[in-house]
Amino acid sequence: MDEPREEKSKTGQLKLLSTDDRGRQLKGWTNKLIWGDNKLALSSLINGPLREEIERKGGLKLIHALLAEDGSIYVHCDRRVDAYLRLILDDVFEKDNFKNEVIWCYKERERVLNTYNPKHDMLLFYSKSNSIDRPFNWQEATEEYSEVTKKKFKYKDDKGWYQIRGKNTMGSPIQAADGLTPEDEQNYPGLTYRDYIENRAGVAPRDWWNIDIINKAADERTAYITQKPEALLERIVKVSSNDGDLVADFFCGSGTTPAVAEKLGRKWIACDLGRFAIHTTRKRLIQVQRELKRDDKPYRAFEVLNLGKYERKYFMGINLDLTEDEQRRQLELKHEAYINLILEGYKAKRVEGLRTLCGVKAQRFVHVGPLDFPITRKTVEEIYDECREKVITQVDVLGFEFEMGLLPRIEDEMKDKGINLKLKYIPREVFDKRAVKKGQVKFYDGAYLEVKPEVKGKKVKVRLKDFTT
C-alpha cells in the first residue's frame, strides 16, 4: 500500500498519518495501479474479485463492458491510425455514440520536411450510451474571451461575463423576471423587468484544443517518452466526470491520468505492462500525495498490484466467517482446484501417491509450486530426495517465482546428480479459462542473465553474455 509519510520526528521515528479533516487519507475505495497486460487486467476487472469491489464502491462495468452506462471514453491517436481506430470504435461503441473527433494542436521546434509539419493529434470521444446523466461539464473547458469580445459585455463578476438582452448557451432566452430581485437591479444598473441575462464564463468549448506539449524544463516532466501534459488530461477529466467518479487508464505510461484524477478528487485505476511505466507512475503519485497532504487537501491511498499475484491472492481466499474445520476443508478443496488448474494449463495428467510431485507430462514428472511464495532451494532438495527414492530422472518444477540465485545453478547441480530438472514460470494466463481452453497458455523456462563486469579506473562496464535484443 502506497501513501505519503510524515518526516521523521526528533526521536527518529516515523509518525502516523494525520487523522484530522485536512490533508487526510480518505477511507473506503483504494486506488489501483496494476502492473500487467491490459487485456488480462480488464478480464480480471470484469470477471474477478475486483469487479465486486468496484461495484460495491459505486464505480464502472474488456473496456466497453467495464464502462458505466453514463460513462465516456477518450482514445488518443495520431494521423497514422485514426481512420482504423474510428472504424473499430464505431463497431464497439456504435456510431451513434460517437461524439467528437477533438483535434489537439501543439507547437514545437519546426523541421524542414518534404511534407507539412504534423502539429496535431486526435482524441476520439465516445459515450457508452445516450444517457441523460452522462457528465459533460462544458463550463470546465471554456476559454477566455478576447479583449475585443470582452468590450461587448456590460458586466463582470466572480462568475464571469454577463450580457444583457442575450440568450443562454442552449439558445433559449432566460427571463430576468424569473428570478429578478431588487438586489439584482442594484447589482446590475439598467437591468429591467423585461431584460434577459446570460452568464458566459468564456468561449464555449470547441473541438480543437490548443495545448502545448510538455516543455523540457517543466516541473511535471518525467522524461517518459509518451508523457501527456496535465492540462490535456485536466480538461478531459473535469468535463467528462464529476467529483468522486472512477477514472481508468489502461495505457497509463508516465501516470498523467491517475495523477490528474488524484488532484481533482476522482477515484482511479491505472494499468501498464511496462515495469518502467509502473515505477514512474508510482513515484509520481507518491509525490502528488505528499503535495496534497502538505496543502491540507484529502487524498486516497493506492495499491500496486501485479496481476498474477493479485489473481493468486483471491484464488485461495477463505471465508473467515466459517468455523476452523470448515475453513480447513475449504482450503483443501481450493488447493486441489489450484493444482488441477495449473496441470490443465500445462497439459499434464494428475498422479497420486507422491509427496512433492503431482503430475506427469511426456514422461516428465511435474511439481507445482505454491501461490504465495517462491520456489526455494529447500523445495528443490526435497524434490531431489523423492526422485532418488522413486528412481525418477526427469522433473519440471513450475513456479510463479524463484528464490534469488536459484537460477541457473540449481539445474546444473541436479544434472550432476543425475536429475534432468527444469524450472519453468507459471504464466498469469493460467487463470484465464478461455486461454487454457484454446491452448494459449505458455510456460517459459526460467530466465537469467550472465554478466561480466569490466573495471577500468573509476569506470565500470557491465557486459551481458550471449544476450541480444
Coordinates of C-alpha atoms in Angstrom, one line a residue:
M1 CA 0.0 0.0 0.0
D2 CA 1.5 3.4 -1.0
E3 CA 0.8 6.5 0.9
P4 CA 2.9 9.6 2.0
R5 CA 4.5 9.5 5.4
E6 CA 5.4 12.5 7.5
E7 CA 9.1 13.4 8.0
K8 CA 10.9 11.7 10.9
S9 CA 10.3 13.1 14.3
K10 CA 13.1 14.3 16.6
T11 CA 13.2 10.8 18.0
G12 CA 13.9 9.3 14.6
Q13 CA 10.6 7.5 14.5
L14 CA 8.1 7.8 11.6
K15 CA 4.9 9.4 12.8
L16 CA 1.5 8.1 11.8
L17 CA -0.7 9.8 9.2
S18 CA -2.7 12.8 10.3
T19 CA -6.3 12.0 11.3
D20 CA -7.9 15.5 11.1
D21 CA -10.1 16.7 8.4
R22 CA -7.3 18.3 6.4
G23 CA -4.6 16.5 4.4
R24 CA -6.1 13.2 5.5
Q25 CA -6.2 9.8 3.8
L26 CA -9.7 9.2 2.6
K27 CA -11.3 5.9 3.7
G28 CA -13.2 3.5 1.5
W29 CA -12.0 3.0 -2.0
T30 CA -8.3 2.3 -2.5
N31 CA -6.9 3.4 -5.9
K32 CA -5.3 0.7 -8.1
L33 CA -2.0 0.7 -10.1
I34 CA -1.9 -2.6 -11.9
W35 CA 1.3 -4.0 -13.5
G36 CA 0.3 -6.4 -16.2
D37 CA -1.1 -6.9 -19.7
N38 CA -4.2 -4.6 -20.0
K39 CA -6.2 -7.4 -21.7
L40 CA -5.7 -9.6 -18.7
A41 CA -6.3 -6.7 -16.3
L42 CA -9.7 -5.9 -18.0
S43 CA -10.7 -9.5 -17.9
S44 CA -9.8 -9.6 -14.2
L45 CA -11.8 -6.4 -13.5
I46 CA -14.8 -7.7 -15.4
N47 CA -14.8 -11.3 -14.0
G48 CA -12.6 -11.3 -11.0
P49 CA -13.0 -10.2 -7.3
L50 CA -12.0 -6.6 -8.1
R51 CA -15.3 -6.3 -10.1
E52 CA -17.2 -6.8 -6.9
E53 CA -15.1 -4.1 -5.1
I54 CA -15.7 -1.6 -7.9
E55 CA -19.5 -2.2 -7.9
R56 CA -19.6 -2.1 -4.1
K57 CA -17.9 1.3 -4.0
G58 CA -20.1 2.8 -6.7
G59 CA -17.9 2.6 -9.8
L60 CA -18.0 1.4 -13.5
K61 CA -18.8 -2.3 -15.7
L62 CA -12.7 -5.7 -21.8
I63 CA -13.1 -1.5 -21.9
H64 CA -16.7 -1.3 -23.2
A65 CA -18.0 -3.9 -20.7
L66 CA -16.3 -2.1 -17.8
L67 CA -17.6 1.4 -18.8
A68 CA -20.6 2.7 -16.9
E69 CA -23.8 3.4 -18.8
D70 CA -23.3 7.1 -18.3
G71 CA -19.5 6.9 -18.9
S72 CA -17.3 8.3 -21.7
I73 CA -14.1 7.2 -23.3
Y74 CA -11.3 9.3 -25.0
V75 CA -8.9 7.4 -27.3
H76 CA -5.7 9.3 -28.2
C77 CA -4.1 8.6 -31.6
D78 CA -2.3 10.3 -34.4
R79 CA -2.8 10.6 -38.2
R80 CA -1.4 7.1 -38.8
V81 CA -4.1 5.1 -37.1
D82 CA -7.1 7.4 -36.5
A83 CA -9.1 6.1 -39.5
Y84 CA -8.7 2.4 -38.4
L85 CA -9.5 3.2 -34.8
R86 CA -12.6 5.2 -35.7
L87 CA -14.0 2.1 -37.6
I88 CA -13.2 -0.2 -34.6
L89 CA -14.7 2.2 -32.1
D90 CA -17.8 2.6 -34.3
D91 CA -18.3 -1.1 -34.2
V92 CA -17.7 -1.5 -30.4
F93 CA -19.5 1.6 -29.1
E94 CA -21.9 2.0 -32.1
K95 CA -21.5 5.0 -34.4
D96 CA -24.4 6.9 -32.8
N97 CA -22.4 7.1 -29.6
F98 CA -19.5 8.9 -31.4
K99 CA -19.5 12.5 -30.0
N100 CA -16.4 14.3 -31.3
E101 CA -13.1 14.0 -33.0
V102 CA -11.1 16.5 -31.0
I103 CA -8.0 18.0 -32.6
W104 CA -5.2 18.6 -30.1
C105 CA -2.9 21.2 -31.6
Y106 CA 0.5 22.0 -30.2
K107 CA 3.7 23.8 -31.1
E108 CA 7.3 22.8 -31.0
R109 CA 10.5 23.3 -33.0
E110 CA 9.7 23.2 -36.7
R111 CA 11.5 20.9 -39.1
V112 CA 12.1 21.2 -42.8
L113 CA 10.3 18.3 -44.4
N114 CA 9.0 17.4 -47.8
T115 CA 5.5 17.4 -46.3
Y116 CA 3.6 19.7 -43.9
N117 CA 4.8 19.6 -40.3
P118 CA 2.5 17.4 -38.3
K119 CA 1.4 19.5 -35.3
H120 CA -1.7 17.8 -34.0
D121 CA -3.1 14.6 -32.6
M122 CA -6.6 13.3 -32.3
L123 CA -8.9 12.4 -29.4
L124 CA -11.8 10.2 -30.4
F125 CA -14.6 10.8 -27.9
Y126 CA -17.4 8.2 -27.5
S127 CA -20.1 7.7 -24.9
K128 CA -21.3 4.3 -23.6
S129 CA -24.9 5.3 -24.3
N130 CA -27.0 8.4 -24.8
S131 CA -27.8 8.6 -21.1
I132 CA -29.0 12.0 -20.0
D133 CA -26.9 11.5 -16.8
R134 CA -23.6 11.5 -18.8
P135 CA -21.4 14.2 -17.3
F136 CA -20.4 16.9 -19.8
N137 CA -19.3 19.9 -17.7
W138 CA -18.7 22.2 -20.6
Q139 CA -18.0 25.2 -18.3
E140 CA -14.7 23.5 -17.4
A141 CA -13.5 23.7 -21.0
T142 CA -14.3 27.3 -21.8
E143 CA -11.6 29.6 -23.0
E144 CA -11.1 33.3 -22.1
Y145 CA -12.7 35.8 -24.3
S146 CA -10.5 38.1 -26.4
E147 CA -10.2 41.7 -25.3
V148 CA -12.3 42.8 -28.3
T149 CA -15.1 40.4 -27.2
K150 CA -14.9 41.5 -23.6
K151 CA -15.8 45.1 -24.5
K152 CA -19.1 43.9 -25.9
F153 CA -20.2 42.8 -22.4
K154 CA -21.6 45.2 -19.8
Y155 CA -20.8 43.5 -16.5
K156 CA -18.4 41.1 -14.9
D157 CA -18.4 39.4 -11.5
D158 CA -16.7 36.4 -9.9
K159 CA -18.9 34.1 -12.0
G160 CA -17.9 35.5 -15.4
W161 CA -19.0 38.0 -18.0
Y162 CA -22.7 39.0 -18.3
Q163 CA -24.5 40.0 -21.4
I164 CA -27.9 41.8 -21.3
R165 CA -30.6 41.0 -23.8
G166 CA -28.7 37.8 -24.7
K167 CA -29.6 34.2 -24.9
N168 CA -28.3 31.3 -22.9
T169 CA -25.9 28.7 -24.4
M170 CA -28.8 26.3 -25.3
G171 CA -30.4 29.1 -27.5
S172 CA -33.3 29.8 -25.1
P173 CA -33.8 33.3 -23.6
I174 CA -33.5 33.5 -19.8
Q175 CA -36.1 36.0 -18.5
A176 CA -34.8 38.2 -15.7
A177 CA -38.3 38.2 -14.3
D178 CA -38.0 34.5 -13.5
G179 CA -35.7 35.3 -10.6
L180 CA -35.0 39.0 -10.6
T181 CA -34.8 40.6 -7.2
P182 CA -34.2 44.2 -6.1
E183 CA -30.6 43.2 -5.3
D184 CA -30.2 42.1 -8.9
E185 CA -31.4 45.5 -10.1
Q186 CA -29.0 47.1 -7.7
N187 CA -26.0 45.0 -8.8
Y188 CA -26.7 45.4 -12.5
P189 CA -27.9 49.0 -13.0
G190 CA -30.1 49.4 -16.0
L191 CA -31.4 45.8 -15.8
T192 CA -35.2 45.9 -16.0
Y193 CA -38.1 43.5 -15.7
R194 CA -38.2 42.9 -19.5
D195 CA -34.5 42.3 -19.9
Y196 CA -32.6 39.0 -20.4
I197 CA -29.4 38.0 -18.7
E198 CA -26.8 35.4 -19.6
N199 CA -23.7 34.2 -17.8
R200 CA -20.8 33.3 -20.1
A201 CA -17.6 32.4 -18.3
G202 CA -15.7 32.2 -21.7
V203 CA -15.9 30.9 -25.2
A204 CA -17.9 27.7 -25.4
P205 CA -15.7 24.6 -25.9
R206 CA -14.7 23.8 -29.5
D207 CA -13.5 20.5 -31.0
W208 CA -9.9 21.8 -31.3
W209 CA -7.7 22.4 -28.4
N210 CA -4.5 24.5 -28.3
I211 CA -2.5 22.9 -25.5
D212 CA 1.3 23.0 -25.6
I213 CA 3.3 19.8 -25.2
I214 CA 5.5 19.5 -22.1
N215 CA 8.4 21.8 -22.0
K216 CA 11.8 20.2 -21.3
A217 CA 12.1 22.4 -18.2
A218 CA 8.6 21.8 -16.9
D219 CA 8.2 20.6 -13.3
E220 CA 5.7 17.9 -14.4
R221 CA 8.2 16.4 -16.9
T222 CA 9.2 12.8 -16.1
A223 CA 11.4 12.1 -19.2
Y224 CA 8.9 9.4 -20.2
I225 CA 8.7 9.5 -24.0
T226 CA 4.9 9.4 -24.4
Q227 CA 4.1 11.7 -21.5
K228 CA 1.0 13.9 -22.0
P229 CA 0.6 17.3 -20.5
E230 CA -1.5 17.5 -17.4
A231 CA -3.5 20.4 -18.9
L232 CA -4.8 18.0 -21.6
L233 CA -6.0 15.4 -19.1
E234 CA -7.3 18.0 -16.7
R235 CA -9.8 19.2 -19.4
I236 CA -10.9 15.6 -20.2
V237 CA -11.4 14.6 -16.5
K238 CA -13.1 17.8 -15.5
V239 CA -15.6 17.8 -18.4
S240 CA -16.5 14.1 -18.5
S241 CA -16.5 13.2 -14.8
N242 CA -17.7 14.5 -11.5
D243 CA -16.1 14.6 -8.1
G244 CA -15.7 11.1 -6.7
D245 CA -16.2 9.4 -10.1
L246 CA -13.9 6.5 -11.1
V247 CA -11.4 7.2 -13.9
A248 CA -9.4 4.5 -15.7
D249 CA -6.4 4.5 -18.0
F250 CA -5.2 1.1 -19.3
F251 CA -2.1 2.5 -21.0
C252 CA -1.1 4.8 -18.2
G253 CA 2.6 5.3 -19.3
S254 CA 4.0 8.0 -17.0
G255 CA 0.8 8.3 -15.0
T256 CA -0.6 11.6 -16.1
T257 CA -4.2 10.4 -15.9
P258 CA -4.1 9.0 -12.3
A259 CA -2.0 12.0 -11.2
V260 CA -4.6 14.4 -12.5
A261 CA -7.5 12.3 -11.2
E262 CA -6.0 12.3 -7.7
K263 CA -5.6 16.1 -7.7
L264 CA -9.2 16.5 -8.9
G265 CA -10.7 14.2 -6.3
R266 CA -11.6 11.3 -8.6
K267 CA -11.0 7.6 -7.8
W268 CA -8.8 5.9 -10.4
I269 CA -7.5 2.6 -11.8
A270 CA -4.3 2.7 -13.9
C271 CA -2.6 -0.2 -15.8
D272 CA 0.5 -0.7 -17.8
L273 CA 2.6 -3.7 -18.9
G274 CA 6.0 -1.8 -18.7
R275 CA 8.0 -2.1 -15.4
F276 CA 9.4 1.4 -16.0
A277 CA 5.9 2.9 -16.6
I278 CA 4.7 1.4 -13.2
H279 CA 7.9 2.6 -11.4
T280 CA 7.5 6.1 -12.9
T281 CA 3.8 6.3 -12.1
R282 CA 4.2 5.1 -8.6
K283 CA 6.9 7.6 -7.8
R284 CA 4.8 10.4 -9.4
L285 CA 1.7 9.5 -7.4
I286 CA 3.5 9.4 -4.1
Q287 CA 4.7 12.9 -4.8
V288 CA 1.2 14.0 -5.6
Q289 CA 0.0 12.6 -2.3
R290 CA 2.8 14.4 -0.5
E291 CA 1.8 17.7 -2.1
L292 CA -1.9 17.2 -1.3
K293 CA -1.0 16.4 2.3
R294 CA 1.2 19.4 2.6
D295 CA -1.6 21.7 1.3
D296 CA -4.1 20.2 3.8
K297 CA -6.1 18.5 1.0
P298 CA -7.6 15.0 1.2
Y299 CA -6.1 12.1 -0.9
R300 CA -6.5 8.4 -1.2
A301 CA -4.0 5.6 -0.7
F302 CA -3.2 3.4 -3.7
E303 CA -2.0 -0.2 -4.0
V304 CA 0.4 -1.6 -6.7
L305 CA -0.9 -4.9 -7.9
N306 CA 0.9 -7.4 -10.0
L307 CA -1.9 -9.1 -12.0
G308 CA -0.6 -12.6 -11.3
K309 CA -0.1 -12.0 -7.6
Y310 CA -3.5 -10.3 -7.4
E311 CA -5.3 -13.2 -9.0
R312 CA -3.4 -15.8 -6.9
K313 CA -4.3 -14.0 -3.7
Y314 CA -8.0 -14.2 -4.3
F315 CA -7.9 -17.6 -5.9
M316 CA -7.1 -19.0 -2.4
G317 CA -9.3 -16.6 -0.5
I318 CA -11.0 -18.3 2.5
N319 CA -14.4 -17.3 4.0
L320 CA -13.4 -16.3 7.5
D321 CA -17.0 -16.5 8.7
L322 CA -16.8 -20.3 8.6
T323 CA -15.6 -22.5 11.6
E324 CA -12.0 -23.6 11.7
D325 CA -12.8 -27.1 10.4
E326 CA -14.9 -25.6 7.6
Q327 CA -12.1 -23.2 6.7
R328 CA -9.6 -26.1 6.7
R329 CA -11.8 -28.1 4.4
Q330 CA -12.4 -25.1 2.1
L331 CA -8.6 -24.6 1.9
E332 CA -8.0 -28.2 1.0
L333 CA -10.6 -28.0 -1.8
K334 CA -9.2 -24.8 -3.1
H335 CA -5.7 -26.2 -3.1
E336 CA -6.8 -29.3 -5.1
A337 CA -8.6 -27.0 -7.5
Y338 CA -5.4 -24.9 -7.9
I339 CA -3.2 -27.9 -8.6
N340 CA -5.7 -29.2 -11.2
L341 CA -5.9 -25.8 -12.8
I342 CA -2.1 -25.5 -13.2
L343 CA -1.8 -29.1 -14.5
E344 CA -4.6 -28.4 -17.0
G345 CA -2.8 -25.3 -18.3
Y346 CA 0.4 -27.3 -18.5
K347 CA -1.4 -30.2 -20.3
A348 CA -0.2 -32.7 -17.7
K349 CA -2.0 -35.6 -16.0
R350 CA -2.6 -35.8 -12.3
V351 CA -0.7 -38.5 -10.4
E352 CA -1.3 -39.6 -6.8
G353 CA 0.9 -41.1 -4.0
L354 CA 3.9 -38.8 -4.3
R355 CA 5.0 -36.2 -1.7
T356 CA 6.4 -33.5 -3.9
L357 CA 5.2 -34.5 -7.4
C358 CA 1.6 -34.2 -8.5
G359 CA 1.6 -34.6 -12.3
V360 CA 3.3 -36.1 -15.3
K361 CA 3.7 -34.9 -18.9
A362 CA 5.5 -36.8 -21.7
Q363 CA 7.4 -39.0 -19.1
R364 CA 8.5 -35.9 -17.1
F365 CA 7.1 -35.6 -13.6
V366 CA 5.7 -32.2 -12.5
H367 CA 5.9 -30.2 -9.3
V368 CA 3.5 -27.3 -8.9
G369 CA 4.9 -24.5 -6.7
P370 CA 2.8 -22.5 -4.1
L371 CA 0.7 -19.5 -4.8
D372 CA 2.1 -17.1 -2.3
F373 CA 5.9 -17.6 -2.1
P374 CA 8.8 -18.6 -4.4
I375 CA 10.3 -22.0 -5.1
T376 CA 13.3 -22.3 -2.8
R377 CA 16.4 -24.4 -2.7
K378 CA 14.9 -26.4 0.1
T379 CA 11.9 -27.2 -2.1
V380 CA 14.2 -28.5 -4.9
E381 CA 16.2 -30.6 -2.4
E382 CA 13.0 -32.2 -1.2
I383 CA 12.1 -33.0 -4.8
Y384 CA 15.5 -34.5 -5.3
D385 CA 15.2 -36.7 -2.3
E386 CA 11.9 -38.1 -3.6
C387 CA 13.3 -38.5 -7.1
R388 CA 16.2 -40.6 -5.7
E389 CA 13.8 -42.8 -3.8
K390 CA 11.5 -43.4 -6.7
V391 CA 14.2 -43.5 -9.4
I392 CA 12.8 -40.5 -11.2
T393 CA 15.2 -38.7 -13.5
Q394 CA 13.2 -36.0 -15.3
V395 CA 11.3 -33.3 -13.5
D396 CA 9.7 -29.9 -14.4
V397 CA 9.3 -27.5 -11.5
L398 CA 6.5 -24.9 -12.1
G399 CA 6.5 -21.8 -10.0
F400 CA 5.4 -18.1 -10.1
E401 CA 8.6 -17.0 -8.6
F402 CA 12.0 -18.5 -7.8
E403 CA 14.4 -17.8 -4.9
M404 CA 17.1 -15.3 -5.9
G405 CA 20.2 -17.0 -7.1
L406 CA 18.5 -20.3 -7.7
L407 CA 18.8 -20.0 -11.5
P408 CA 20.8 -21.3 -13.3
R409 CA 23.0 -23.0 -10.7
I410 CA 20.4 -25.4 -9.3
E411 CA 19.7 -27.0 -12.7
D412 CA 23.4 -27.7 -13.2
E413 CA 23.7 -29.1 -9.7
M414 CA 20.8 -31.5 -10.3
K415 CA 22.2 -32.6 -13.7
D416 CA 25.5 -33.6 -11.9
K417 CA 23.3 -35.7 -9.6
G418 CA 21.6 -37.5 -12.4
I419 CA 18.3 -35.5 -12.4
N420 CA 17.2 -33.6 -15.5
L421 CA 15.4 -30.7 -13.7
K422 CA 13.9 -27.7 -15.4
L423 CA 12.5 -24.6 -13.7
K424 CA 9.5 -23.1 -15.6
Y425 CA 7.4 -20.0 -14.8
I426 CA 3.7 -20.3 -14.4
P427 CA 2.1 -17.6 -16.6
R428 CA -0.7 -15.3 -15.5
E429 CA -2.9 -16.5 -18.3
V430 CA -3.3 -19.8 -16.5
F431 CA -6.2 -18.1 -14.6
D432 CA -8.0 -17.3 -17.9
K433 CA -10.2 -20.3 -18.6
R434 CA -10.7 -19.3 -22.2
A435 CA -6.9 -19.0 -22.8
V436 CA -6.5 -22.5 -21.2
K437 CA -9.2 -24.0 -23.4
K438 CA -7.7 -22.5 -26.6
G439 CA -4.2 -23.8 -25.7
Q440 CA -2.8 -20.2 -25.4
V441 CA -1.0 -20.7 -22.1
K442 CA 2.8 -20.9 -22.4
F443 CA 5.1 -21.9 -19.6
Y444 CA 8.6 -20.5 -20.1
D445 CA 11.9 -21.7 -18.9
G446 CA 13.4 -19.8 -16.0
A447 CA 15.3 -16.8 -17.5
Y448 CA 18.5 -15.3 -16.2
L449 CA 21.4 -13.1 -17.4
E450 CA 25.1 -13.8 -17.1
V451 CA 27.1 -10.6 -16.6
K452 CA 30.8 -9.8 -16.7
P453 CA 31.9 -6.5 -15.0
E454 CA 34.8 -4.7 -16.7
V455 CA 36.6 -2.2 -14.4
K456 CA 38.9 0.5 -15.8
G457 CA 40.0 3.0 -13.2
K458 CA 36.8 4.7 -11.9
K459 CA 34.7 3.4 -14.8
V460 CA 32.7 0.2 -14.7
K461 CA 31.1 -1.5 -17.6
V462 CA 28.8 -4.5 -17.4
R463 CA 28.8 -6.9 -20.3
L464 CA 25.9 -9.2 -20.9
K465 CA 26.9 -12.7 -22.1
D466 CA 25.0 -14.2 -25.0
F467 CA 22.3 -11.5 -25.0
T468 CA 20.6 -10.0 -27.9
T469 CA 17.6 -7.6 -28.2

